[in-house]
Amino acid sequence: MRLLGIETSCDETAAAVIDGHVASDGTPSGRILSNIVLSQKDHAAFGGVVPEIAARAHVMAIDSVIMTAMKQAAIEQADLEFTALDAIAVSSGPGLIGGLIVGLMGAKALALAHDLPFLGINHLEGHALTARLSDGLAYPYLLLLVSGGHSQILLVSGLGRYDRLGSTIDDALGEAFDKTAKLLGLGYPGGPAVERAALGGDADRFRFPMPLRGKMPPNFSFSGLKTAVRQQAGELLKSGHLSDQDVADLCASFQKTVAAIVEDRLIRAWELAMQRADLQAVLMGQPLPLVVAGGVAANMVLRTHLTQLADRLGTRIVTPPLNLCGDNGAMIAWAGLERFSAGESHDFSLAPRARWPLDMKAPTMIGHGRAGAKV
Ligand code: KG4
Ligand code: ZN
């Protein structure tokens, strides 16, 4: 099957074409024919995503991003045209409503014009299933989903079968990176900036708090961490100015603390998962794979830490390639392919959803399917 996937839920205008299928035994296999991501630059001056600017920028870019994705796919598969697609998938939530409307309208118009099935996809499901596209991973797995608007640990047992084991009770992890970068004057998006600044830093110079450490359920709390960085920076400023080395040390210490927090929460989540008889019956002695997804999954310190953790737990970790960690159309196309293979499609009355949790049974929490980080 070939699908076009469109993503406009936050500050990336993205479109991709994939070719793949899910075998009758559930084994996934997919190939990316094109994956075009245009990251909006206009938010940098504001230190976060401004919804109105994002929506306008999506309107300006969406046509050319989709056409470029189609043209590139046609190089891979000669003469690929809209009519050769099996369906069109688009992020229909959660996210910023203005951006979601732009993507949805574009997808509906194309589906109508070319008489193609159309699917509205949960953006978080796109992240959650990326490892099936990138690595052909079978269900079940334990997923750490960390992005600008979300931080959750989910047990993924099948398509649409998500159990949230933990979630943030305040800031999302990407948001903590973005706010830390902003207060240190490092610009937006903050994650890559903090990671770069930390390269020359001493991760042991500062000790920051690790809220909820050892506690069950394995929830996250990151707002205190950002405050601790602010206070420490304030202390340093009292004795003069903040040197580049100070900033590097603050960033390195922040990242080290983040990695330790995530590791602690994942170990608790792993323990919870291991207690489930239904999961043990499916695993039949095989270890439960770990997966990390979302924009923050691009962080090398976190990836290295989690790879070592997986070793200690006696399992493997799937870390998607960097271009599939942040928002992209390929993950939406893949989730669409899985849903379409399961017989789903939507009619044109489908509306965008600002909030759309993956695990509908879990109680409402802040990082549980809400819109991306906003200023
Ligand atoms: O998944 P994503 O592209 O968009 C959302 O759905 O939110 O994630 C964006 C987030 C931003 O907060 C950004 O700072 C963070 O991911 N991020 C990183 C890195 N690259 C992006 N955080 C830490 N380290 C990185 N290398
Ligand atoms: Zn995302």
mmCIF file with all atom_site columns, N, CA and C in Angstrom, residues 322-349:
data_model
loop_
_atom_site.group_PDB
_atom_site.id
_atom_site.type_symbol
_atom_site.label_atom_id
_atom_site.label_alt_id
_atom_site.label_comp_id
_atom_site.label_asym_id
_atom_site.label_entity_id
_atom_site.label_seq_id
_atom_site.pdbx_PDB_ins_code
_atom_site.Cartn_x
_atom_site.Cartn_y
_atom_site.Cartn_z
_atom_site.occupancy
_atom_site.B_iso_or_equiv
_atom_site.pdbx_formal_charge
_atom_site.auth_seq_id
_atom_site.auth_comp_id
_atom_site.auth_asym_id
_atom_site.auth_atom_id
_atom_site.pdbx_PDB_model_num
ATOM 1  N N  . LEU A 1 322 ? 17.093  9.800  13.620 1.00 0.00 ? 322 LEU A N  1
ATOM 2  C CA . LEU A 1 322 ? 16.821  11.166 14.089 1.00 0.00 ? 322 LEU A CA 1
ATOM 3  C C  . LEU A 1 322 ? 15.721  11.860 13.285 1.00 0.00 ? 322 LEU A C  1
ATOM 4  N N  . ASN A 1 323 ? 15.670  11.601 11.964 1.00 0.00 ? 323 ASN A N  1
ATOM 5  C CA . ASN A 1 323 ? 14.667  12.319 11.147 1.00 0.00 ? 323 ASN A CA 1
ATOM 6  C C  . ASN A 1 323 ? 13.244  11.809 11.398 1.00 0.00 ? 323 ASN A C  1
ATOM 7  N N  . LEU A 1 324 ? 13.112  10.714 12.153 1.00 0.00 ? 324 LEU A N  1
ATOM 8  C CA . LEU A 1 324 ? 11.767  10.231 12.479 1.00 0.00 ? 324 LEU A CA 1
ATOM 9  C C  . LEU A 1 324 ? 11.407  10.474 13.947 1.00 0.00 ? 324 LEU A C  1
ATOM 10 N N  . CYS A 1 325 ? 12.299  11.166 14.691 1.00 0.00 ? 325 CYS A N  1
ATOM 11 C CA . CYS A 1 325 ? 11.987  11.469 16.101 1.00 0.00 ? 325 CYS A CA 1
ATOM 12 C C  . CYS A 1 325 ? 11.066  12.683 16.178 1.00 0.00 ? 325 CYS A C  1
ATOM 13 N N  . GLY A 1 326 ? 11.462  13.771 15.547 1.00 0.00 ? 326 GLY A N  1
ATOM 14 C CA . GLY A 1 326 ? 10.621  14.974 15.539 1.00 0.00 ? 326 GLY A CA 1
ATOM 15 C C  . GLY A 1 326 ? 9.410   14.765 14.636 1.00 0.00 ? 326 GLY A C  1
ATOM 16 N N  . ASP A 1 327 ? 8.530   15.748 14.616 1.00 0.00 ? 327 ASP A N  1
ATOM 17 C CA . ASP A 1 327 ? 7.300   15.613 13.837 1.00 0.00 ? 327 ASP A CA 1
ATOM 18 C C  . ASP A 1 327 ? 7.607   15.437 12.353 1.00 0.00 ? 327 ASP A C  1
ATOM 19 N N  . ASN A 1 328 ? 6.891   14.534 11.720 1.00 0.00 ? 328 ASN A N  1
ATOM 20 C CA . ASN A 1 328 ? 7.113   14.244 10.298 1.00 0.00 ? 328 ASN A CA 1
ATOM 21 C C  . ASN A 1 328 ? 5.861   13.600 9.710  1.00 0.00 ? 328 ASN A C  1
ATOM 22 N N  . GLY A 1 329 ? 5.805   13.575 8.384  1.00 0.00 ? 329 GLY A N  1
ATOM 23 C CA . GLY A 1 329 ? 4.629   13.003 7.724  1.00 0.00 ? 329 GLY A CA 1
ATOM 24 C C  . GLY A 1 329 ? 4.687   11.492 7.605  1.00 0.00 ? 329 GLY A C  1
ATOM 25 N N  . ALA A 1 330 ? 5.914   10.923 7.638  1.00 0.00 ? 330 ALA A N  1
ATOM 26 C CA . ALA A 1 330 ? 6.050   9.473  7.449  1.00 0.00 ? 330 ALA A CA 1
ATOM 27 C C  . ALA A 1 330 ? 5.364   8.716  8.589  1.00 0.00 ? 330 ALA A C  1
ATOM 28 N N  . MET A 1 331 ? 5.503   9.242  9.808  1.00 0.00 ? 331 MET A N  1
ATOM 29 C CA . MET A 1 331 ? 4.881   8.540  10.942 1.00 0.00 ? 331 MET A CA 1
ATOM 30 C C  . MET A 1 331 ? 3.358   8.592  10.834 1.00 0.00 ? 331 MET A C  1
ATOM 31 N N  . ILE A 1 332 ? 2.837   9.679  10.264 1.00 0.00 ? 332 ILE A N  1
ATOM 32 C CA . ILE A 1 332 ? 1.381   9.794  10.099 1.00 0.00 ? 332 ILE A CA 1
ATOM 33 C C  . ILE A 1 332 ? 0.923   8.852  8.980  1.00 0.00 ? 332 ILE A C  1
ATOM 34 N N  . ALA A 1 333 ? 1.720   8.785  7.911  1.00 0.00 ? 333 ALA A N  1
ATOM 35 C CA . ALA A 1 333 ? 1.390   7.863  6.822  1.00 0.00 ? 333 ALA A CA 1
ATOM 36 C C  . ALA A 1 333 ? 1.398   6.424  7.337  1.00 0.00 ? 333 ALA A C  1
ATOM 37 N N  . TRP A 1 334 ? 2.401   6.091  8.194  1.00 0.00 ? 334 TRP A N  1
ATOM 38 C CA . TRP A 1 334 ? 2.478   4.715  8.692  1.00 0.00 ? 334 TRP A CA 1
ATOM 39 C C  . TRP A 1 334 ? 1.280   4.377  9.588  1.00 0.00 ? 334 TRP A C  1
ATOM 40 N N  . ALA A 1 335 ? 0.969   5.271  10.531 1.00 0.00 ? 335 ALA A N  1
ATOM 41 C CA . ALA A 1 335 ? -0.190  5.010  11.400 1.00 0.00 ? 335 ALA A CA 1
ATOM 42 C C  . ALA A 1 335 ? -1.452  4.900  10.536 1.00 0.00 ? 335 ALA A C  1
ATOM 43 N N  . GLY A 1 336 ? -1.519  5.716  9.486  1.00 0.00 ? 336 GLY A N  1
ATOM 44 C CA . GLY A 1 336 ? -2.646  5.630  8.555  1.00 0.00 ? 336 GLY A CA 1
ATOM 45 C C  . GLY A 1 336 ? -2.682  4.277  7.869  1.00 0.00 ? 336 GLY A C  1
ATOM 46 N N  . LEU A 1 337 ? -1.501  3.797  7.484  1.00 0.00 ? 337 LEU A N  1
ATOM 47 C CA . LEU A 1 337 ? -1.438  2.493  6.805  1.00 0.00 ? 337 LEU A CA 1
ATOM 48 C C  . LEU A 1 337 ? -1.940  1.379  7.739  1.00 0.00 ? 337 LEU A C  1
ATOM 49 N N  . GLU A 1 338 ? -1.529  1.464  9.011  1.00 0.00 ? 338 GLU A N  1
ATOM 50 C CA . GLU A 1 338 ? -1.994  0.429  9.950  1.00 0.00 ? 338 GLU A CA 1
ATOM 51 C C  . GLU A 1 338 ? -3.511  0.504  10.131 1.00 0.00 ? 338 GLU A C  1
ATOM 52 N N  . ARG A 1 339 ? -4.020  1.720  10.275 1.00 0.00 ? 339 ARG A N  1
ATOM 53 C CA . ARG A 1 339 ? -5.466  1.892  10.486 1.00 0.00 ? 339 ARG A CA 1
ATOM 54 C C  . ARG A 1 339 ? -6.249  1.483  9.228  1.00 0.00 ? 339 ARG A C  1
ATOM 55 N N  . PHE A 1 340 ? -5.729  1.875  8.066  1.00 0.00 ? 340 PHE A N  1
ATOM 56 C CA . PHE A 1 340 ? -6.418  1.551  6.806  1.00 0.00 ? 340 PHE A CA 1
ATOM 57 C C  . PHE A 1 340 ? -6.417  0.033  6.591  1.00 0.00 ? 340 PHE A C  1
ATOM 58 N N  . SER A 1 341 ? -5.275  -0.613 6.929  1.00 0.00 ? 341 SER A N  1
ATOM 59 C CA . SER A 1 341 ? -5.191  -2.076 6.804  1.00 0.00 ? 341 SER A CA 1
ATOM 60 C C  . SER A 1 341 ? -6.207  -2.756 7.708  1.00 0.00 ? 341 SER A C  1
ATOM 61 N N  . ALA A 1 342 ? -6.527  -2.075 8.830  1.00 0.00 ? 342 ALA A N  1
ATOM 62 C CA . ALA A 1 342 ? -7.501  -2.643 9.770  1.00 0.00 ? 342 ALA A CA 1
ATOM 63 C C  . ALA A 1 342 ? -8.935  -2.297 9.350  1.00 0.00 ? 342 ALA A C  1
ATOM 64 N N  . GLY A 1 343 ? -9.087  -1.692 8.168  1.00 0.00 ? 343 GLY A N  1
ATOM 65 C CA . GLY A 1 343 ? -10.425 -1.446 7.627  1.00 0.00 ? 343 GLY A CA 1
ATOM 66 C C  . GLY A 1 343 ? -10.996 -0.075 7.953  1.00 0.00 ? 343 GLY A C  1
ATOM 67 N N  . GLU A 1 344 ? -10.177 0.826  8.508  1.00 0.00 ? 344 GLU A N  1
ATOM 68 C CA . GLU A 1 344 ? -10.711 2.139  8.893  1.00 0.00 ? 344 GLU A CA 1
ATOM 69 C C  . GLU A 1 344 ? -10.537 3.190  7.812  1.00 0.00 ? 344 GLU A C  1
ATOM 70 N N  . SER A 1 345 ? -11.462 4.101  7.744  1.00 0.00 ? 345 SER A N  1
ATOM 71 C CA . SER A 1 345 ? -11.277 5.367  7.025  1.00 0.00 ? 345 SER A CA 1
ATOM 72 C C  . SER A 1 345 ? -12.335 6.321  7.569  1.00 0.00 ? 345 SER A C  1
ATOM 73 N N  . HIS A 1 346 ? -12.227 7.595  7.224  1.00 0.00 ? 346 HIS A N  1
ATOM 74 C CA . HIS A 1 346 ? -13.151 8.574  7.798  1.00 0.00 ? 346 HIS A CA 1
ATOM 75 C C  . HIS A 1 346 ? -13.891 9.330  6.708  1.00 0.00 ? 346 HIS A C  1
ATOM 76 N N  . ASP A 1 347 ? -15.011 9.925  7.101  1.00 0.00 ? 347 ASP A N  1
ATOM 77 C CA . ASP A 1 347 ? -15.682 10.760 6.101  1.00 0.00 ? 347 ASP A CA 1
ATOM 78 C C  . ASP A 1 347 ? -15.271 12.218 6.314  1.00 0.00 ? 347 ASP A C  1
ATOM 79 N N  . PHE A 1 348 ? -15.702 13.063 5.398  1.00 0.00 ? 348 PHE A N  1
ATOM 80 C CA . PHE A 1 348 ? -15.189 14.428 5.384  1.00 0.00 ? 348 PHE A CA 1
ATOM 81 C C  . PHE A 1 348 ? -15.752 15.315 6.498  1.00 0.00 ? 348 PHE A C  1
ATOM 82 N N  . SER A 1 349 ? -16.592 14.743 7.349  1.00 0.00 ? 349 SER A N  1
ATOM 83 C CA . SER A 1 349 ? -17.092 15.547 8.478  1.00 0.00 ? 349 SER A CA 1
ATOM 84 C C  . SER A 1 349 ? -16.101 15.522 9.646  1.00 0.00 ? 349 SER A C  1
#
